[in-house]
Every structure is written in C-alpha cells, then in structure tokens.
Amino acid sequence: MNKVLPVILLLILFCCHNRAAEAEQPGADAYAKAMALLEKEDLAGALPLLTEAVKAGHPDAMVQMVYVLPDLDKKTKVDLLHKAAEKGNAFAQFNLGNFYFLDKKDPVKAAEFYRLASLAGHPNAGLMYGLCCLQGIGTKKDLAAAQKAFEIDIAKGNADAMNYCAVMLCRQGKFEEGIALLEKAAKLNHAPALNNLGILARNGNTQQEREKAFRYFNRAANLGYVPGKRNLIMAYITGCGTEINYKTARRFARILATGNDARAMFILGMMDLYGYGKDADPASAFQWYLKSASLAYVPAMLQVAEMLRTGNGVQADPAAADQWLQKAKVMAPPEDDTEILSEKDEKEAVK
C-alpha cells in the first residue's frame, strides 16, 4: 500500500457542486464572491469573504481556506477539514484520509474517510478505499468490496481504478473481465495498463501475441513508465516480438541505470555475466550487481553473495558473501501491485 499511495495522493480541487443546494447554504453568497476574486488571483480581496463564509459554516469555504493559506498551522487545517467532512464535503474527507494514513499512521480512520469520500463522489476515493479493501489496510480484506469501490471510480473514467481492478481480476483468473478493463484504460494512454497488456500478451503462445506485447511495452516506455521500459529492454534481450538487439537493450538499460534504477543495473550485470552482445565480463557484471544490491534490490544481493562465494568476477570472500545473504534475508522482496507479473523475462533470460 505504501508503494501505491504516493502515486495518487494529489490535492485535486474537487468542485462538483449542486448549485441549487449550494445557494441555500449559509455563507453561499460570500463564498461565491470569494471564489470569483480568487479566480482573478485577488487573495487580499477574497480572504475576508472566505472568512465570512467559513464562520457561516460553508464547507467548501473551509476547504478553500486550508489551501489559500499555506502557512496556516496544521491543527487549524485539520479542524477545518473535519468540520467540512462532517458536512459531507468529499474533498475534505479524501484529504483527511490522506492525513490519517500518511501523518497519523492511522489506517482505520484513513480507510473510513476514503470510504465516505467515495460515497460523496470524490474521483479518487473509490480507488483508495478499494486498495484498502484489497490489501486489508484499515479494514478487513474483502475482494468483493474492493471491486465495488474500484467500480465507483471506473464509472468516472479513472484509469488507475481500471488498472488496479483489472490486476485484481486477473490474479483471480478472471482474465476476460480484467483484459477488458485494461483495454479501456489503454485507450486513455494509461501506461501501467499498457504494460500489463504487454505482460499478458507476452505469455501467449504465438508470435503474433509476442509482437503485440512488444508494441504495448513500447507504448508504455514512450510514456515514460519505468516498468514498461524494463520490459522493453528484456524484449530486446529475449527477442520477444522483435529481433534480438543487445546494443539497444544495453543503451536503454544504461539510461535507466543513470537514474539509479536498481533493476536496470541488475539487467546490465546479467548481460555482462552471460556475454549478451559481447564477451562475458564477470568483473563488470559484479560491479553492476553490487551497485544494484547497494540500492537494496534483493536479487542483486543474492547474485553478489554467490559471486563472492565462488570468486567469479571478484576475489572470493565467504564472510562477505554471508553478510550479503543475511542482508537479503531481512529485506522484503520489492512488490509492484500495478503489475500482473514481474521479472519473468529476467528469469527466463538466464536459463
């Protein structure tokens, strides 16, 4: 959950109001005038009107006050959000969910606020509550409840919700439903969905499916999606849907590696160790593996330990090998909940 939350914890000004109902709210007139001034970037003129609307109990004014005054102390901000949330303001509820998850480390309250925000119509809250249900964060693990929550945001065209729901369905063996959602997200140029379609196509038995996989990985990579770039690199190494091209694979991997991508470093180590595109160079391979391991990538830690144990590419050092093995044991393998499958090509390439 911690890996996926930062991707979608953006403070989006959510302003889907019922104008007729809003007009009946105390402070509505002052709030409307304040918003008109804010649109003209007249904060000095808007602030007294916004303050008047807040005192009258206008929930949207409370939320706006939080964000037009960045120096406001946190307690006052949270109090304003709570008051707005009690009045059913979806944006306040969603951001309280963020607050309790990230700041207070209280997943139970976070999940409940995400649930309320979802019911109130926030465009990302169904996704967040769905993830809570999917992983049992702050609420019981419930795949049916997760799907229902995802579907709320899917109906609003949320491609992230489409992708996560599709991954969940595919992991349950419901590939037809999952692929349909992925294709819907792909039409919106959603890179993780494109990457997942590539993974599914890569597992097919025909050259046509593998060529389709390559096209999906290429699209995801062109959108800047790092897992898509990695899969594209592995496609060039394994010849999945394209001709084997070690030079291109190495060039792309080096670009990622310069950005401290541990898996790209691991791939470069693998290419050097097995001599992909040039003579095998265990010494160079060890250095790439070591760089990757230093970034806490568990497969690289294990490879470093093995090379130290055998003296391949480096002077044998059993004690150091044991230290790397111990480090690997206490590290949880990295997970990417947006992907249906991971590292398949890396494993196949070294067989």
XYZ file of C-alpha atoms in Angstrom:
351
model
C 0.000 0.000 0.000
C 2.810 2.397 0.870
C 4.182 1.963 -2.656
C 0.987 2.806 -4.401
C -0.335 5.654 -2.231
C 2.090 8.433 -3.297
C 1.077 7.890 -6.937
C -2.463 9.127 -6.270
C -2.268 11.393 -3.202
C -2.579 14.597 -5.276
C -4.509 17.505 -3.806
C -7.119 17.920 -6.517
C -9.544 20.809 -6.092
C -12.782 18.918 -6.405
C -15.604 21.289 -7.227
C -18.558 19.220 -8.429
C -21.256 21.132 -6.602
C -25.024 21.140 -6.773
C -25.518 24.836 -7.428
C -29.127 24.938 -6.244
C -28.271 23.271 -2.949
C -25.163 25.422 -2.564
C -27.178 28.597 -2.866
C -29.190 27.544 0.192
C -26.089 27.024 2.349
C -25.222 29.707 4.923
C -22.380 31.824 3.618
C -23.019 30.833 -0.013
C -23.086 34.398 -1.285
C -19.814 35.336 0.420
C -18.223 32.113 -0.824
C -19.294 32.747 -4.422
C -17.860 36.284 -4.321
C -14.629 34.972 -2.751
C -14.223 32.360 -5.485
C -14.763 34.963 -8.184
C -11.957 37.039 -6.670
C -9.695 34.006 -6.293
C -10.130 33.275 -9.990
C -8.716 36.762 -10.573
C -5.878 35.930 -8.140
C -7.119 38.586 -5.716
C -6.380 36.810 -2.434
C -6.468 40.009 -0.385
C -9.994 40.761 -1.540
C -11.164 37.157 -1.290
C -9.875 36.388 2.196
C -12.401 38.479 4.212
C -15.271 36.985 2.209
C -13.851 33.485 2.608
C -13.524 34.062 6.365
C -17.148 35.212 6.475
C -18.265 32.061 4.652
C -16.237 29.854 6.995
C -17.799 31.479 10.061
C -21.216 30.861 8.497
C -20.347 27.161 8.217
C -19.884 26.829 4.442
C -17.949 23.532 3.944
C -16.375 24.443 0.593
C -15.119 27.705 2.095
C -13.461 25.711 4.891
C -11.634 23.569 2.356
C -10.568 26.565 0.280
C -9.253 28.299 3.392
C -6.925 25.368 4.024
C -5.287 25.748 0.629
C -5.270 29.502 0.071
C -3.416 29.954 3.374
C -0.425 27.586 3.157
C 1.081 28.951 6.390
C -1.996 28.030 8.413
C -0.990 25.744 11.294
C -1.725 22.045 10.835
C -4.189 21.801 13.742
C -6.342 24.576 12.303
C -6.211 22.963 8.863
C -7.259 19.580 10.221
C -10.034 21.138 12.300
C -11.395 22.921 9.227
C -11.255 19.720 7.184
C -13.074 17.812 9.930
C -15.837 20.407 10.055
C -16.200 20.307 6.271
C -16.103 16.496 6.266
C -18.913 16.351 8.834
C -20.998 18.334 6.346
C -20.301 15.748 3.644
C -17.551 17.549 1.717
C -15.845 14.861 -0.389
C -12.603 16.774 -0.843
C -12.226 17.265 2.933
C -12.974 13.597 3.572
C -10.434 12.458 0.983
C -7.682 14.663 2.349
C -8.402 13.555 5.897
C -7.908 10.035 4.585
C -4.505 11.122 3.288
C -3.733 12.867 6.588
C -4.562 9.868 8.750
C -2.691 7.473 6.502
C 0.480 9.492 5.957
C 0.756 11.747 9.008
C -1.042 9.941 11.792
C -0.350 6.387 10.607
C -3.939 5.511 11.478
C -5.128 3.271 8.612
C -8.521 2.585 10.224
C -9.512 6.248 10.177
C -7.904 6.686 6.762
C -9.945 3.848 5.252
C -13.158 5.204 6.729
C -12.573 8.700 5.354
C -11.741 7.262 1.926
C -14.986 5.273 2.071
C -17.012 8.374 2.954
C -15.296 10.437 0.260
C -16.050 7.745 -2.291
C -19.745 7.774 -1.410
C -19.690 11.580 -1.561
C -18.316 11.495 -5.113
C -14.574 12.216 -4.905
C -12.975 10.941 -8.164
C -10.049 9.144 -6.466
C -11.555 7.952 -3.211
C -13.080 4.764 -4.634
C -9.611 3.783 -5.813
C -8.122 4.475 -2.389
C -10.825 2.625 -0.475
C -10.596 -0.219 -2.963
C -6.873 -0.541 -2.268
C -7.595 -0.587 1.460
C -10.090 -3.438 0.971
C -7.807 -5.253 -1.444
C -4.880 -5.299 0.962
C -6.680 -5.296 4.304
C -5.381 -1.849 5.270
C -7.521 -0.269 7.963
C -10.388 -2.612 7.146
C -10.887 -6.307 6.536
C -9.516 -7.784 3.337
C -12.505 -8.090 1.027
C -12.060 -8.532 -2.728
C -15.762 -8.033 -3.451
C -15.764 -4.742 -1.525
C -12.556 -3.712 -3.312
C -14.096 -4.342 -6.717
C -17.233 -2.418 -5.769
C -15.117 0.534 -4.632
C -12.967 0.451 -7.766
C -16.082 0.388 -9.935
C -17.271 3.678 -8.429
C -14.215 5.442 -9.829
C -14.155 3.349 -13.010
C -17.568 4.797 -13.807
C -15.961 8.247 -13.600
C -13.286 7.235 -16.120
C -10.487 6.759 -13.570
C -7.802 4.761 -15.413
C -5.894 3.954 -12.202
C -9.001 2.277 -10.799
C -9.438 0.363 -14.065
C -5.868 -0.910 -13.887
C -5.911 -1.954 -10.234
C -9.282 -3.648 -10.606
C -8.032 -5.444 -13.723
C -4.936 -6.695 -11.903
C -7.116 -7.988 -9.076
C -9.432 -9.766 -11.526
C -6.573 -11.327 -13.487
C -4.997 -12.622 -10.297
C -8.317 -14.327 -9.605
C -8.238 -15.912 -13.054
C -10.952 -13.609 -14.428
C -8.871 -12.673 -17.450
C -11.706 -11.715 -19.796
C -13.031 -9.079 -17.382
C -9.552 -7.923 -16.484
C -8.373 -7.549 -20.068
C -11.493 -5.590 -20.977
C -10.683 -3.080 -18.225
C -7.031 -2.897 -19.241
C -8.010 -2.194 -22.838
C -10.359 0.542 -21.663
C -7.540 2.154 -19.652
C -5.112 1.696 -22.563
C -7.409 3.791 -24.752
C -6.760 6.565 -22.236
C -2.989 6.049 -22.728
C -2.618 4.699 -19.196
C 0.960 3.397 -19.116
C 0.589 0.751 -16.355
C -2.393 -0.744 -18.190
C -0.431 -0.834 -21.447
C 2.410 -2.546 -19.623
C 0.041 -5.130 -18.135
C -1.472 -5.859 -21.536
C 2.074 -6.426 -22.733
C 2.750 -8.850 -19.887
C -0.385 -10.835 -20.690
C 0.393 -10.902 -24.419
C 3.999 -11.901 -23.713
C 2.717 -15.038 -22.016
C 0.887 -16.087 -25.184
C 1.913 -18.968 -27.379
C 2.068 -17.231 -30.744
C 4.487 -14.859 -32.414
C 1.575 -12.533 -33.101
C 0.879 -12.233 -29.367
C 4.547 -11.566 -28.620
C 4.641 -8.852 -31.285
C 1.596 -7.321 -29.651
C 3.429 -7.461 -26.300
C 6.372 -5.582 -27.793
C 4.062 -2.849 -29.103
C 2.417 -2.467 -25.705
C 5.786 -2.266 -23.919
C 6.979 0.269 -26.462
C 3.920 2.467 -25.904
C 4.292 2.266 -22.114
C 8.000 3.076 -22.381
C 7.342 6.064 -24.646
C 5.001 7.395 -21.954
C 7.941 7.323 -19.535
C 6.728 4.339 -17.493
C 9.807 2.687 -15.978
C 8.436 -0.884 -15.709
C 7.462 -0.581 -19.375
C 10.995 0.499 -20.203
C 12.385 -2.505 -18.329
C 10.066 -4.879 -20.155
C 11.046 -3.296 -23.467
C 14.714 -3.872 -22.622
C 14.009 -7.518 -21.812
C 12.070 -7.874 -25.081
C 15.192 -6.804 -26.983
C 17.295 -9.263 -24.977
C 14.955 -12.234 -25.383
C 13.598 -11.400 -28.849
C 10.025 -11.135 -27.610
C 8.062 -9.751 -30.550
C 11.139 -8.203 -32.123
C 14.631 -9.105 -33.244
C 17.213 -9.588 -30.513
C 19.174 -6.359 -30.203
C 21.647 -6.378 -27.335
C 23.083 -2.982 -28.298
C 19.709 -1.264 -27.989
C 18.917 -3.161 -24.796
C 22.209 -2.129 -23.223
C 21.748 1.508 -24.278
C 18.249 1.705 -22.777
C 19.364 -0.077 -19.598
C 22.264 2.349 -19.140
C 19.872 5.287 -19.421
C 17.744 3.830 -16.636
C 20.795 2.937 -14.584
C 21.992 6.556 -14.646
C 18.751 7.346 -12.842
C 19.651 4.854 -10.090
C 17.238 2.188 -11.270
C 18.368 -0.942 -9.424
C 16.683 -3.367 -11.806
C 18.325 -1.780 -14.828
C 21.677 -2.213 -13.089
C 20.782 -5.845 -12.451
C 19.990 -6.318 -16.142
C 23.333 -4.794 -17.120
C 25.051 -7.158 -14.710
C 23.210 -10.092 -16.251
C 24.213 -9.002 -19.763
C 27.866 -8.759 -18.773
C 27.845 -12.026 -16.850
C 26.378 -14.053 -19.700
C 28.035 -12.159 -22.539
C 24.976 -10.725 -24.264
C 26.281 -8.766 -27.247
C 29.925 -9.005 -26.251
C 32.336 -11.304 -24.445
C 31.342 -12.246 -20.927
C 32.844 -9.887 -18.353
C 32.223 -11.216 -14.814
C 34.214 -8.384 -13.223
C 32.000 -5.750 -14.846
C 28.941 -7.849 -14.038
C 29.901 -7.937 -10.364
C 30.180 -4.142 -10.252
C 26.708 -3.715 -11.740
C 25.253 -6.285 -9.354
C 26.980 -4.545 -6.434
C 25.511 -1.168 -7.423
C 22.069 -2.747 -7.673
C 22.491 -4.548 -4.345
C 23.525 -1.303 -2.659
C 20.056 0.001 -3.602
C 18.508 -2.910 -1.680
C 17.444 -4.953 -4.717
C 17.220 -8.467 -3.294
C 18.019 -10.499 -6.471
C 21.202 -8.438 -6.867
C 22.137 -9.074 -3.226
C 21.836 -12.796 -3.826
C 23.918 -12.565 -7.002
C 26.636 -10.584 -5.215
C 26.685 -13.196 -2.462
C 27.023 -16.016 -4.988
C 29.859 -14.322 -6.883
C 31.701 -13.594 -3.647
C 31.245 -17.196 -2.592
C 32.604 -18.619 -5.860
C 35.113 -15.900 -6.664
C 33.531 -15.260 -10.068
C 34.456 -11.753 -11.204
C 35.768 -10.829 -7.773
C 38.131 -12.235 -5.185
C 36.374 -14.928 -3.189
C 35.243 -13.734 0.233
C 32.943 -16.234 2.032
C 32.463 -13.907 5.010
C 31.294 -11.044 2.799
C 29.079 -13.466 0.885
C 27.386 -14.492 4.137
C 26.844 -10.835 5.043
C 25.051 -10.175 1.746
C 22.934 -13.297 2.227
C 21.891 -12.091 5.658
C 21.003 -8.672 4.245
C 18.882 -10.317 1.560
C 17.026 -12.420 4.130
C 15.858 -9.411 6.131
C 14.755 -7.488 3.051
C 11.219 -7.992 1.775
C 11.191 -8.615 -1.990
C 10.005 -5.483 -3.799
C 6.405 -5.612 -4.941
C 4.618 -3.686 -7.640
C 0.877 -4.079 -7.195
C 0.194 -2.404 -10.526
C 1.793 -5.291 -12.418
C 0.196 -8.665 -13.052
C 3.554 -10.360 -13.379
C 7.110 -9.245 -12.742
C 10.632 -10.223 -13.690
C 9.544 -13.213 -15.807
C 11.830 -12.235 -18.674
C 14.799 -11.661 -16.382
C 14.479 -15.188 -15.046
C 13.977 -16.748 -18.473
C 16.923 -14.895 -19.994
C 19.435 -16.534 -17.652
C 18.216 -20.109 -18.094
